[in-house]
Structures are given as C-alpha cells and as structure tokens.
Tab-separated table of C-alpha atoms and ligand atoms in Angstrom:
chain	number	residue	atom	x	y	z
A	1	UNK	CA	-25.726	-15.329	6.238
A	2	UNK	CA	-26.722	-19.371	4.896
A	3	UNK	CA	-24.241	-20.669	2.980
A	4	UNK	CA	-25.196	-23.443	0.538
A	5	UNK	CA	-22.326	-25.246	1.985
A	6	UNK	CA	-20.352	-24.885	4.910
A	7	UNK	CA	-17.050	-25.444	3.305
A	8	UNK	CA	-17.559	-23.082	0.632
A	9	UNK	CA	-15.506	-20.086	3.058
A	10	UNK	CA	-12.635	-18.727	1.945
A	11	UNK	CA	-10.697	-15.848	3.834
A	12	UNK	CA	-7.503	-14.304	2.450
A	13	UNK	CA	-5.736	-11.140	4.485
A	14	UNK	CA	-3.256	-9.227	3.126
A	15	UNK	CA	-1.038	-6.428	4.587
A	16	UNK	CA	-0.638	-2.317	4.312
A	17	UNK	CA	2.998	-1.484	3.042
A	18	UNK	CA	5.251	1.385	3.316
A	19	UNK	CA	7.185	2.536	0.587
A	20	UNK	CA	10.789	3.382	2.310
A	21	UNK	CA	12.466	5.141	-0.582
A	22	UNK	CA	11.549	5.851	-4.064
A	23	UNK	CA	7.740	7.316	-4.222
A	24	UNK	CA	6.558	8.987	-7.810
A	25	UNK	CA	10.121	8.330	-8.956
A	26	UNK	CA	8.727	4.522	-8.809
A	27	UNK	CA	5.560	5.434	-11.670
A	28	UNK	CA	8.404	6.813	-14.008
A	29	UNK	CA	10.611	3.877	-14.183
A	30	UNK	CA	12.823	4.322	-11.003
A	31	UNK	CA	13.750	1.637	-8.566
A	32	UNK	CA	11.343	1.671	-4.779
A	33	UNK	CA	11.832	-0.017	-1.815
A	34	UNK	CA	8.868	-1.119	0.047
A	35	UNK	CA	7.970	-3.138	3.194
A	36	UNK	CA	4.752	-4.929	3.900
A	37	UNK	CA	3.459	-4.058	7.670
A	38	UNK	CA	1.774	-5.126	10.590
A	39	UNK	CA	-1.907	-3.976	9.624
A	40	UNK	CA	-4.114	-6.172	6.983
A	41	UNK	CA	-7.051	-6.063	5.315
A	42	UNK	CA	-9.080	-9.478	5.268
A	43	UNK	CA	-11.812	-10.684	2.945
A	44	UNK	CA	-14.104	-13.173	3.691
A	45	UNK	CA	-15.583	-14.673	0.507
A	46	UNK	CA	-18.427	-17.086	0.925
A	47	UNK	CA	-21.422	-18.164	-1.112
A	48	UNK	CA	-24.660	-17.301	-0.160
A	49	UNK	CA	-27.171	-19.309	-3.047
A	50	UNK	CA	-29.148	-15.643	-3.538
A	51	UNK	CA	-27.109	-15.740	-7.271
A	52	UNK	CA	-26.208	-12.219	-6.227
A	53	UNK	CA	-23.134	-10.904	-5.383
A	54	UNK	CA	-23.225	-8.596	-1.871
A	55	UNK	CA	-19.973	-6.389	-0.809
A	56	UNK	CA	-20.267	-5.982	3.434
A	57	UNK	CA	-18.063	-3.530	5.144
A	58	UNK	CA	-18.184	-1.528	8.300
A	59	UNK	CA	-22.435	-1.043	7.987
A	60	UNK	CA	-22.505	-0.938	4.252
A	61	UNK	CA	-24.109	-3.147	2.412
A	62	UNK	CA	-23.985	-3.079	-1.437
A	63	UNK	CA	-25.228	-5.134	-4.632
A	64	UNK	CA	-22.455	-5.736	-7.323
A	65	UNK	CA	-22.463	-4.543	-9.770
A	66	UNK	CA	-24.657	-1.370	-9.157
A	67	UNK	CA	-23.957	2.646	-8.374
A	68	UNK	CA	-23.582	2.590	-4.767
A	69	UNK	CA	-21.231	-0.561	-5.042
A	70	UNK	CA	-18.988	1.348	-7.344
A	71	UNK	CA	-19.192	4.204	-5.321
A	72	UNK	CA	-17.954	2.975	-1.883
A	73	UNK	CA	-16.276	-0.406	-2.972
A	74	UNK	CA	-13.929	1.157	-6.403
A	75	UNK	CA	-11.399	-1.812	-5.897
A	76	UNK	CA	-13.665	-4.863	-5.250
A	77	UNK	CA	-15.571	-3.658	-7.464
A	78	UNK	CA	-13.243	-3.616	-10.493
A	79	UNK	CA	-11.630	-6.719	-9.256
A	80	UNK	CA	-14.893	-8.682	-9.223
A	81	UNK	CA	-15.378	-6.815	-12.994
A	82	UNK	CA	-11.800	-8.264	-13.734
A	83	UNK	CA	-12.602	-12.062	-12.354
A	84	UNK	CA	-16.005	-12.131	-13.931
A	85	UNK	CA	-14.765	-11.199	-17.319
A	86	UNK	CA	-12.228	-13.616	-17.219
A	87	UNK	CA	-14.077	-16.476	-15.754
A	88	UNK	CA	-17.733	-15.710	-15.734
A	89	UNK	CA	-20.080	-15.348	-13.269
A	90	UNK	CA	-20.321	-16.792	-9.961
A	91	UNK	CA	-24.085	-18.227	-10.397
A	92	UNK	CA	-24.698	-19.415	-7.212
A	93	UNK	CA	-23.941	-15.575	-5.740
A	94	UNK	CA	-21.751	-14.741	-3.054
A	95	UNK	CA	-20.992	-12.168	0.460
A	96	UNK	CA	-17.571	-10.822	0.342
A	97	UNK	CA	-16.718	-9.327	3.830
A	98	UNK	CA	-14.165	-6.456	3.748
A	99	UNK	CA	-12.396	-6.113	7.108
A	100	UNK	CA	-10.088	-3.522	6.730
A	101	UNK	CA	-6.810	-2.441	10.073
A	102	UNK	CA	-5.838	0.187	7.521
A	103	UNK	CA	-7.248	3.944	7.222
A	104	UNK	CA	-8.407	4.754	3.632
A	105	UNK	CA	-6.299	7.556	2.287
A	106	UNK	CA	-3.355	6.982	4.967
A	107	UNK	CA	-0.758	6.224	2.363
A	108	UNK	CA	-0.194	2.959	3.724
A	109	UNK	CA	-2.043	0.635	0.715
A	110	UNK	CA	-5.211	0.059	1.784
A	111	UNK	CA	-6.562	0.101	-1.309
A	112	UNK	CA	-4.105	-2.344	-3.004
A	113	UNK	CA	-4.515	-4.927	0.482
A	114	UNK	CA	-7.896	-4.683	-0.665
A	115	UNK	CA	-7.671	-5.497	-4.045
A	116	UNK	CA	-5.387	-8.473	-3.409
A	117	UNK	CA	-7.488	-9.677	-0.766
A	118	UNK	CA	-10.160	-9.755	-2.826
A	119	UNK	CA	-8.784	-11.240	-5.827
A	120	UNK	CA	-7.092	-14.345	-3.839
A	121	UNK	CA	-10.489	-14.790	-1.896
A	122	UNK	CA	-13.131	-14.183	-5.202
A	123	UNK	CA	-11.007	-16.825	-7.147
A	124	UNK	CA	-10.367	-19.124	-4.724
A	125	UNK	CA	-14.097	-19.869	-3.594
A	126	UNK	CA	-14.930	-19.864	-7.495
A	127	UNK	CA	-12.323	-23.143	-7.496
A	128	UNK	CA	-9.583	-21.071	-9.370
A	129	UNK	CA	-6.044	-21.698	-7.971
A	130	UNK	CA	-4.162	-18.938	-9.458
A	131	UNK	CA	-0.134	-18.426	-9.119
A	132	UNK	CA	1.238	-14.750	-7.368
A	133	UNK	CA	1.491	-13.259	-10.752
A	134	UNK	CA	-2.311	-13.846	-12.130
A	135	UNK	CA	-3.395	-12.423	-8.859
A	136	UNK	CA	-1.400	-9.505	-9.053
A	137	UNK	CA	-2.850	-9.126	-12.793
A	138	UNK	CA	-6.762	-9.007	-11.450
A	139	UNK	CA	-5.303	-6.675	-7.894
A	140	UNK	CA	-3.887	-4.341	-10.366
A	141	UNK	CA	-6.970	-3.615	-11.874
A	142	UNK	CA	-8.796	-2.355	-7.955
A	143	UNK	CA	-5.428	-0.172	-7.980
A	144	UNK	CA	-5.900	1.331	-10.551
A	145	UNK	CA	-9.879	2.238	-10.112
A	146	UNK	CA	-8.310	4.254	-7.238
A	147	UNK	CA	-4.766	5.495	-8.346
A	148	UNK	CA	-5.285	5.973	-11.769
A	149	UNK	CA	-1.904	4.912	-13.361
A	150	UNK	CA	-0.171	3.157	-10.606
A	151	UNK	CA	3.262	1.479	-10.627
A	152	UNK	CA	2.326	-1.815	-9.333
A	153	UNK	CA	5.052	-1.649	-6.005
A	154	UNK	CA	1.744	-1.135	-4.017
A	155	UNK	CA	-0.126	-4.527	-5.065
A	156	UNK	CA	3.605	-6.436	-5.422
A	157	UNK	CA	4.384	-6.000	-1.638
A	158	UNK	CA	0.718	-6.544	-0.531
A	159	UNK	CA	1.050	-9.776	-2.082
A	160	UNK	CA	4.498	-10.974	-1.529
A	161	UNK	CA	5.088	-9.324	1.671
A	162	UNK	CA	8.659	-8.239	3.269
A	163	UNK	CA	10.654	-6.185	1.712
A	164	UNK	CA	10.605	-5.471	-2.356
A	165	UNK	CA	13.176	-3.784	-4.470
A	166	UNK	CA	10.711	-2.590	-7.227
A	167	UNK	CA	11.084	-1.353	-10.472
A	168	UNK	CA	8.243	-1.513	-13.000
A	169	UNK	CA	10.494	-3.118	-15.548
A	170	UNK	CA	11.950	-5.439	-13.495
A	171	UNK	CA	9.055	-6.246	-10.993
A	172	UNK	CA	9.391	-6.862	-7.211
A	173	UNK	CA	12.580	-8.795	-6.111
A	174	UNK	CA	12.287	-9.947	-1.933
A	175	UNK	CA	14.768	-8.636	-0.352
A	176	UNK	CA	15.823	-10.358	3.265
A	177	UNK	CA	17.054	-8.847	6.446
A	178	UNK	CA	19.162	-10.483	8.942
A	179	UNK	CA	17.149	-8.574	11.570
A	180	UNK	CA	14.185	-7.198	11.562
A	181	UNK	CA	13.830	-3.505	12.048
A	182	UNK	CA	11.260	-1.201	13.592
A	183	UNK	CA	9.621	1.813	11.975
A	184	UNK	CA	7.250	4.324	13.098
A	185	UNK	CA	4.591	4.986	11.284
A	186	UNK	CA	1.853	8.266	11.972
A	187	UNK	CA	-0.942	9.108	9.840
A	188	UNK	CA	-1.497	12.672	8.895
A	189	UNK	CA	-5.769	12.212	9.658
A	190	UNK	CA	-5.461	13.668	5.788
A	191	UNK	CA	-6.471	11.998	2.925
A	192	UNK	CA	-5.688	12.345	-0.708
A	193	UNK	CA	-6.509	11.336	-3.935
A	194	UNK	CA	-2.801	9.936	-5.047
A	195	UNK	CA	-4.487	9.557	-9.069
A	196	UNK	CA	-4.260	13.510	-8.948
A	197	UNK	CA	-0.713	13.516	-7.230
A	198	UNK	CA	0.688	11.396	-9.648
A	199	UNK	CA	-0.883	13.281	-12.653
A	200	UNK	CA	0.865	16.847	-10.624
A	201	UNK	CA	4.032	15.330	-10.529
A	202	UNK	CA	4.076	14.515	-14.101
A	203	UNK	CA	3.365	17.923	-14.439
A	204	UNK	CA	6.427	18.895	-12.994
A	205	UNK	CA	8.304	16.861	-14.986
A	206	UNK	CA	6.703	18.144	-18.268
A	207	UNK	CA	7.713	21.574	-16.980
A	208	UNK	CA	11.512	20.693	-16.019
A	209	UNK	CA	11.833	17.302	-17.998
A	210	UNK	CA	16.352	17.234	-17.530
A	211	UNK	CA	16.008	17.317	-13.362
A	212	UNK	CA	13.285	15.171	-13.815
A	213	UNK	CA	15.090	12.801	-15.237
A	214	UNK	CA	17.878	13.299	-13.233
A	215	UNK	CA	15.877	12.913	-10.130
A	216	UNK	CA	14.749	9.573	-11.275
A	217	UNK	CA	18.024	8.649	-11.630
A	218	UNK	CA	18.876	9.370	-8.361
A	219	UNK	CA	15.618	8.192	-6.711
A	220	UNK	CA	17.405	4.543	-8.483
A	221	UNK	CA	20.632	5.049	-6.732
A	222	UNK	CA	18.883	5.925	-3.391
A	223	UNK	CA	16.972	2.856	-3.400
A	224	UNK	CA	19.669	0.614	-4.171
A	225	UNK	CA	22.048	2.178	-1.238
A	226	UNK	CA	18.683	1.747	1.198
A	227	UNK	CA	18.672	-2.326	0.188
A	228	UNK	CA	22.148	-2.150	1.204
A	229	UNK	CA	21.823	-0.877	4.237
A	230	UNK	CA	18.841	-2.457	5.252
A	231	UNK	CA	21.125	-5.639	4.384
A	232	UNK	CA	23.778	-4.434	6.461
A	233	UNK	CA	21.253	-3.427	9.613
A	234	UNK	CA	23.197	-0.023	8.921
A	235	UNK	CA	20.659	2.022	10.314
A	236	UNK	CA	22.162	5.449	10.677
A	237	UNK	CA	22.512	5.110	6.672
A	238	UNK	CA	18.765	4.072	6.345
A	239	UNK	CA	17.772	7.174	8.034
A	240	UNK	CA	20.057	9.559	6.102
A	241	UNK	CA	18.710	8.330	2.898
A	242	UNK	CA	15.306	9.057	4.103
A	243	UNK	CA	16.524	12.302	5.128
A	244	UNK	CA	17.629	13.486	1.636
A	245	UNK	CA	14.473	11.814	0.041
A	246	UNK	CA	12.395	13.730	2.052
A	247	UNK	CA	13.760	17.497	1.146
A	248	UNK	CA	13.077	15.833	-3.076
A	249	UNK	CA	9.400	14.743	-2.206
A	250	UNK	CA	9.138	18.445	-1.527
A	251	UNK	CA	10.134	19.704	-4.424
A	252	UNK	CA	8.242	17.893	-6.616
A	253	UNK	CA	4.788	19.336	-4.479
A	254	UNK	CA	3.747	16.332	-2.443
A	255	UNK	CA	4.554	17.430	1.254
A	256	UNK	CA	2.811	20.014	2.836
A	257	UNK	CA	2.846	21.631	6.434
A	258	UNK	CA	1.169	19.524	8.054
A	259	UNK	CA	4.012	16.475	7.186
A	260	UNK	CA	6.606	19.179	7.880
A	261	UNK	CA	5.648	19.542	11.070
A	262	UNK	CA	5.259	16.025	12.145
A	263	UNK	CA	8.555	14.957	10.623
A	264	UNK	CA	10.074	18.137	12.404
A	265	UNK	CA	8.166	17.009	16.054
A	266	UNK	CA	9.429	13.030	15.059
A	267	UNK	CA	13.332	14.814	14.156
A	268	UNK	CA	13.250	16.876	18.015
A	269	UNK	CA	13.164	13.425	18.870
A	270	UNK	CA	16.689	10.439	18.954
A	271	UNK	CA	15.594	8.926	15.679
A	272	UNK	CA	17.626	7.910	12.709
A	273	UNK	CA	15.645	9.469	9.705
A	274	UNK	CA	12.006	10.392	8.572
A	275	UNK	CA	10.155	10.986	5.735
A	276	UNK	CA	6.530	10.743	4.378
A	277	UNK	CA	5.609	7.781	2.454
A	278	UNK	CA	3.498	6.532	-0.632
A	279	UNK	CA	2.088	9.279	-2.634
A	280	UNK	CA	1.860	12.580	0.006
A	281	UNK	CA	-0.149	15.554	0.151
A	282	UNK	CA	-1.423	14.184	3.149
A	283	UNK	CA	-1.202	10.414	4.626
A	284	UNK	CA	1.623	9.232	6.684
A	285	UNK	CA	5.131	9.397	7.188
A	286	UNK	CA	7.675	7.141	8.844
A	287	UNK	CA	10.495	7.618	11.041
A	288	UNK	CA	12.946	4.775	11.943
A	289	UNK	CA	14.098	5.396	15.808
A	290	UNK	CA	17.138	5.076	17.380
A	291	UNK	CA	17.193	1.719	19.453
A	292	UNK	CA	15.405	2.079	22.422
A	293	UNK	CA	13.726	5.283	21.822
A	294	UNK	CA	10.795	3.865	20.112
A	295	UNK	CA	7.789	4.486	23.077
A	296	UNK	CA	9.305	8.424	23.308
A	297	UNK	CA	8.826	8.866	19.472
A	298	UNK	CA	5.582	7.480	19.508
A	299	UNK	CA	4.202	9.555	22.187
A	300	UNK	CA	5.822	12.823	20.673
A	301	UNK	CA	3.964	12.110	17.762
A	302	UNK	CA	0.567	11.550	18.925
A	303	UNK	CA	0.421	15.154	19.851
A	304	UNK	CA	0.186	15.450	15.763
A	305	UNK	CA	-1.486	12.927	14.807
A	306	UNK	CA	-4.448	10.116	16.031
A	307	UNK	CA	-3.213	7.031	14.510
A	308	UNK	CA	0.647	6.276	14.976
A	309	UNK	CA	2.151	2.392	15.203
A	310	UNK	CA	4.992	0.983	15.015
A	311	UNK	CA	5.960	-2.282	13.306
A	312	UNK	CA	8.553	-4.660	12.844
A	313	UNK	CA	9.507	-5.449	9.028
A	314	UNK	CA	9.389	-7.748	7.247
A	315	UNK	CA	5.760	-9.220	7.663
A	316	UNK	CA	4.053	-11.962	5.557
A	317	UNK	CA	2.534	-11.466	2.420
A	318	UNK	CA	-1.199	-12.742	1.180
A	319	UNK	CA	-2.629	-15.395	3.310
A	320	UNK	CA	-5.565	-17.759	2.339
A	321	UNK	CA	-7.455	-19.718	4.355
A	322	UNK	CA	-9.907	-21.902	3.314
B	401	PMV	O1	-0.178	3.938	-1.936
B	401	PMV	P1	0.027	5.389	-2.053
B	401	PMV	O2	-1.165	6.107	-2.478
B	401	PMV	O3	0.534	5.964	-0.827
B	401	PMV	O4	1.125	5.712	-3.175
B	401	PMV	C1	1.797	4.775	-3.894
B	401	PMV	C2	3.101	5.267	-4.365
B	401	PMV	C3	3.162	6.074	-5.665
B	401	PMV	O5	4.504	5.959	-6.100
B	401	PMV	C4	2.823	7.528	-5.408
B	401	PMV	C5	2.232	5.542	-6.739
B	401	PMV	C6	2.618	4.193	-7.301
B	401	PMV	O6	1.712	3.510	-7.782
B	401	PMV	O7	3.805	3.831	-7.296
C-alpha cells in the first residue's frame, strides 16, 4: 500500500462490551449497565492517492461505496456514508484496515467497536478533530445498519470504555470501581440477527403491554442495585442480580437451549451468577466466578463452547493513534 505521505496513518482501536444487566429493557427506555472488555477492534485509516476509498479485512477487499462493500462491511460502510455527507469526500482516496479480536454475532459489540473505530480513524486522517459525542453521532449510524433501532449503550461503552450506567434519555454516565473485577465470558458459536430480536421483543410487549412495562421498570431498579454493588465489590449481590435477570431474558424469548445449558454447566460450577448478554438468541453469556475459581469455570465451559475469555473490567475506551 503507497501512501502519499507517510504521516498521513491514523489507527484508532476500540473495545467489545458486555452488557451486565438491563438488555432489550435498555431499547425501551430502561436503565443498562455495561462494561467495555479486553478484546478490540482496530482500524487503520491511511491514504492511498488512488481517490478511491478500499475497505481490507481478513482477505476481503472491497470498493466503497459499491454492492459487495455494503454487503460484507454494513457499519463502515454507513459510517463512511455518514462522514462523507457531512464533510465530503476524501479526494485523495483512502485503505481502511479492519482488524477485528471480536466474533461477529457473539453479542459482545463487534459491530459498534467497529463503527467507532471507524468513525475516530475516517475523521481523523480527513483532519477532523471531533469531541466523544460527534463520534458517537457518525458510530451510531454503522449500529444501526446492523441492529436496526439500537439504544446507543453499545456504541457509548465502545467509546468511553469502563463501566456505563445507560439510559437512552440520560446517556452513558462512567461508573468507577475500586477494584477491578473478573468476568467470564463464552460465546455460544451462534449468531443472530439482534434487529429481528429487538423487533420480537417489542412484540411481546405489544401483546402484554402492563408487564411490559412493569418489567422495564424493574430492569431500572436492577441496574441501579448492580452499580451499587459493583461500587461496593459486593459480588455475591452482582451475581444474584444476574441470576434473576436471566430467568426475565427468558421470558421475553431471547434464550434458548443452547444458553441454558451453558449457564447450567457455568452454575455446576463455584461462581457467583450468570446470565447471557446483549441481545440473545444465540451469542454469549457471562458468569462472574467466585475468587479463585476462575481457570475451573473456564475449562468447564469450553466443553460448550470454542471461544471463552475472561477479562478484567473496566478497560479503556477509543484509542487513536496517529
Ligand atoms: O450488541 P448486542 O447485539 O448483543 O445487543 C445489544 C443490546 C440490546 O439491548 C439488545 C440492543 C440495544 O441496542 O440496546
């Protein structure tokens, strides 16, 4: 790849989150609490003088804007829409190199770590210095090319990193821990489309709109006890407020057997509380371990599933490096 010059590089990485408590209750107005974690996506912008613009990932290699680049690049792709529209063109023409640690479809954000990556990177090597907020405005538009009508807690703890108490109205606030604290995270191998969860879910609140509401309600007081205790390092609280969110995820059709039966193989185990998280019907769940007990988790778990980590939260937001 020539650049025309070799300063014009920029990279920008930003991380996977889970949410803790509060999934689909979050898209209909509830407070979520979400942690960034240890697996990124970077972006490596860099002009190339061809005055075209090339997405690069894992052997693909697409024009924007065209079919295939739309196809297997939704987010950049309506993030570069987004930045073009409200800056113009990049004339000299750019790469954009998408590394990605996280599996598509794992519930753990790839797809808004992509689109903030690629906002912070795209603007930055066009000269634009933009503040948390506009760059959250452009990464929302990649999130929703993929989840349709999302709430925004995916793309606001991608780019502030830690841990956010979320509610649409009132946006992320950080939240800080004393300690940090290990979860276990173990990907289903299942992906999903979450645009068509969230539009089931509102189904089932169209159908029962009073528990609905109720449930919301409570999703808000869940999330608000699970700040406190992750304030207070009260673990054994943590986990039984993931244990009673998990049974509500059910009912409103986003587990299946599959979760069950990892959450049941992570519960034979000495752990605190588990649940799935982000939007279900296949992804991951997380289970926060007793102290200690971490490696014996873990392995229990990879009899289920191919892809299980554990990280520390908080972890740091966006990064740009030019
Ligand atoms: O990132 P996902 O697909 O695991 O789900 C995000 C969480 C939802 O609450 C289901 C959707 C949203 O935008 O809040």
């Amino acid at each position: 790849m020539t650049n025309t010059n070799e300063d014009a590089v920029v990279t920008a990485s930003s991380p996977g989150k889970i949410i803790i408590v509060g999934e689909h209750f979050v898209v209909h107005e509830a407070y979520a609490v979400a942690a960034a974690i240890n697996k990124r996506v970077t972006v490596i912008a860099s002009k190339n003088g061809t005055r075209k613009v090339r997405f690069v990932s894992q052997g693909r290699d697409y024009y924007f804007p065209g079919t295939l680049a739309r196809r297997f690049f939704p987010a950049p792709s309506s993030v570069m829409n987004e930045i073009f529209e409200r800056f113009g063109k990049c004339e000299e023409g750019m790469s954009i190199e998408i590394r990605s640690e996280i599996p598509r479809g794992s519930g753990l954000g790839s797809s808004a770590a992509v689109s903030v990556a690629t906002a912070a990177a795209v603007t930055r090597i066009m000269g634009k210095k933009l503040s948390l907020e506009e760059i959250s405005k452009i990464a929302m538009k990649g999130e929703a090319a993929i989840h349709g009508n999302p709430s925004g807690i995916d793309v606001e703890t991608s780019l502030r990193g830690g841990v956010v108490l979320f509610s649409k109205s009132s946006g992320a606030k950080p939240i800080a821990l004393e300690k940090g604290i290990e979860i276990i995270i173990a990907f289903s191998g299942k992906g999903r489309n979450t645009s068509a969860l969230i539009s089931s879910v509102a189904l089932i609140r169209k159908k029962y709109p009073n528990t609905f509401a109720h449930l919301v309600e409570s999703s808000s007081f869940l999330s608000l006890q699970a700040v406190d205790a992750l304030c207070r390092g009260d673990l054994p609280y943590l986990g039984a407020i993931m244990n009673i969110a998990q049974p509500i995820l059910d009912w409103i059709g986003v587990s299946n057997d599959k979760l069950d039966r990892m959450l049941e193989d992570a519960r034979s185990g000495r752990v605190f509380g588990a649940k799935i998280t982000g939007a279900g019907g296949g992804g991951s769940i997380i289970v926060l371990p007793r102290p200690g007990t971490s490696k014996e988790v873990i392995d229990r778990l990879e009899a289920e599933s191919k892809y299980v980590f554990s990280t520390l939260i908080p972890q740091e937001g966006l990064k740009v490096e030019q």
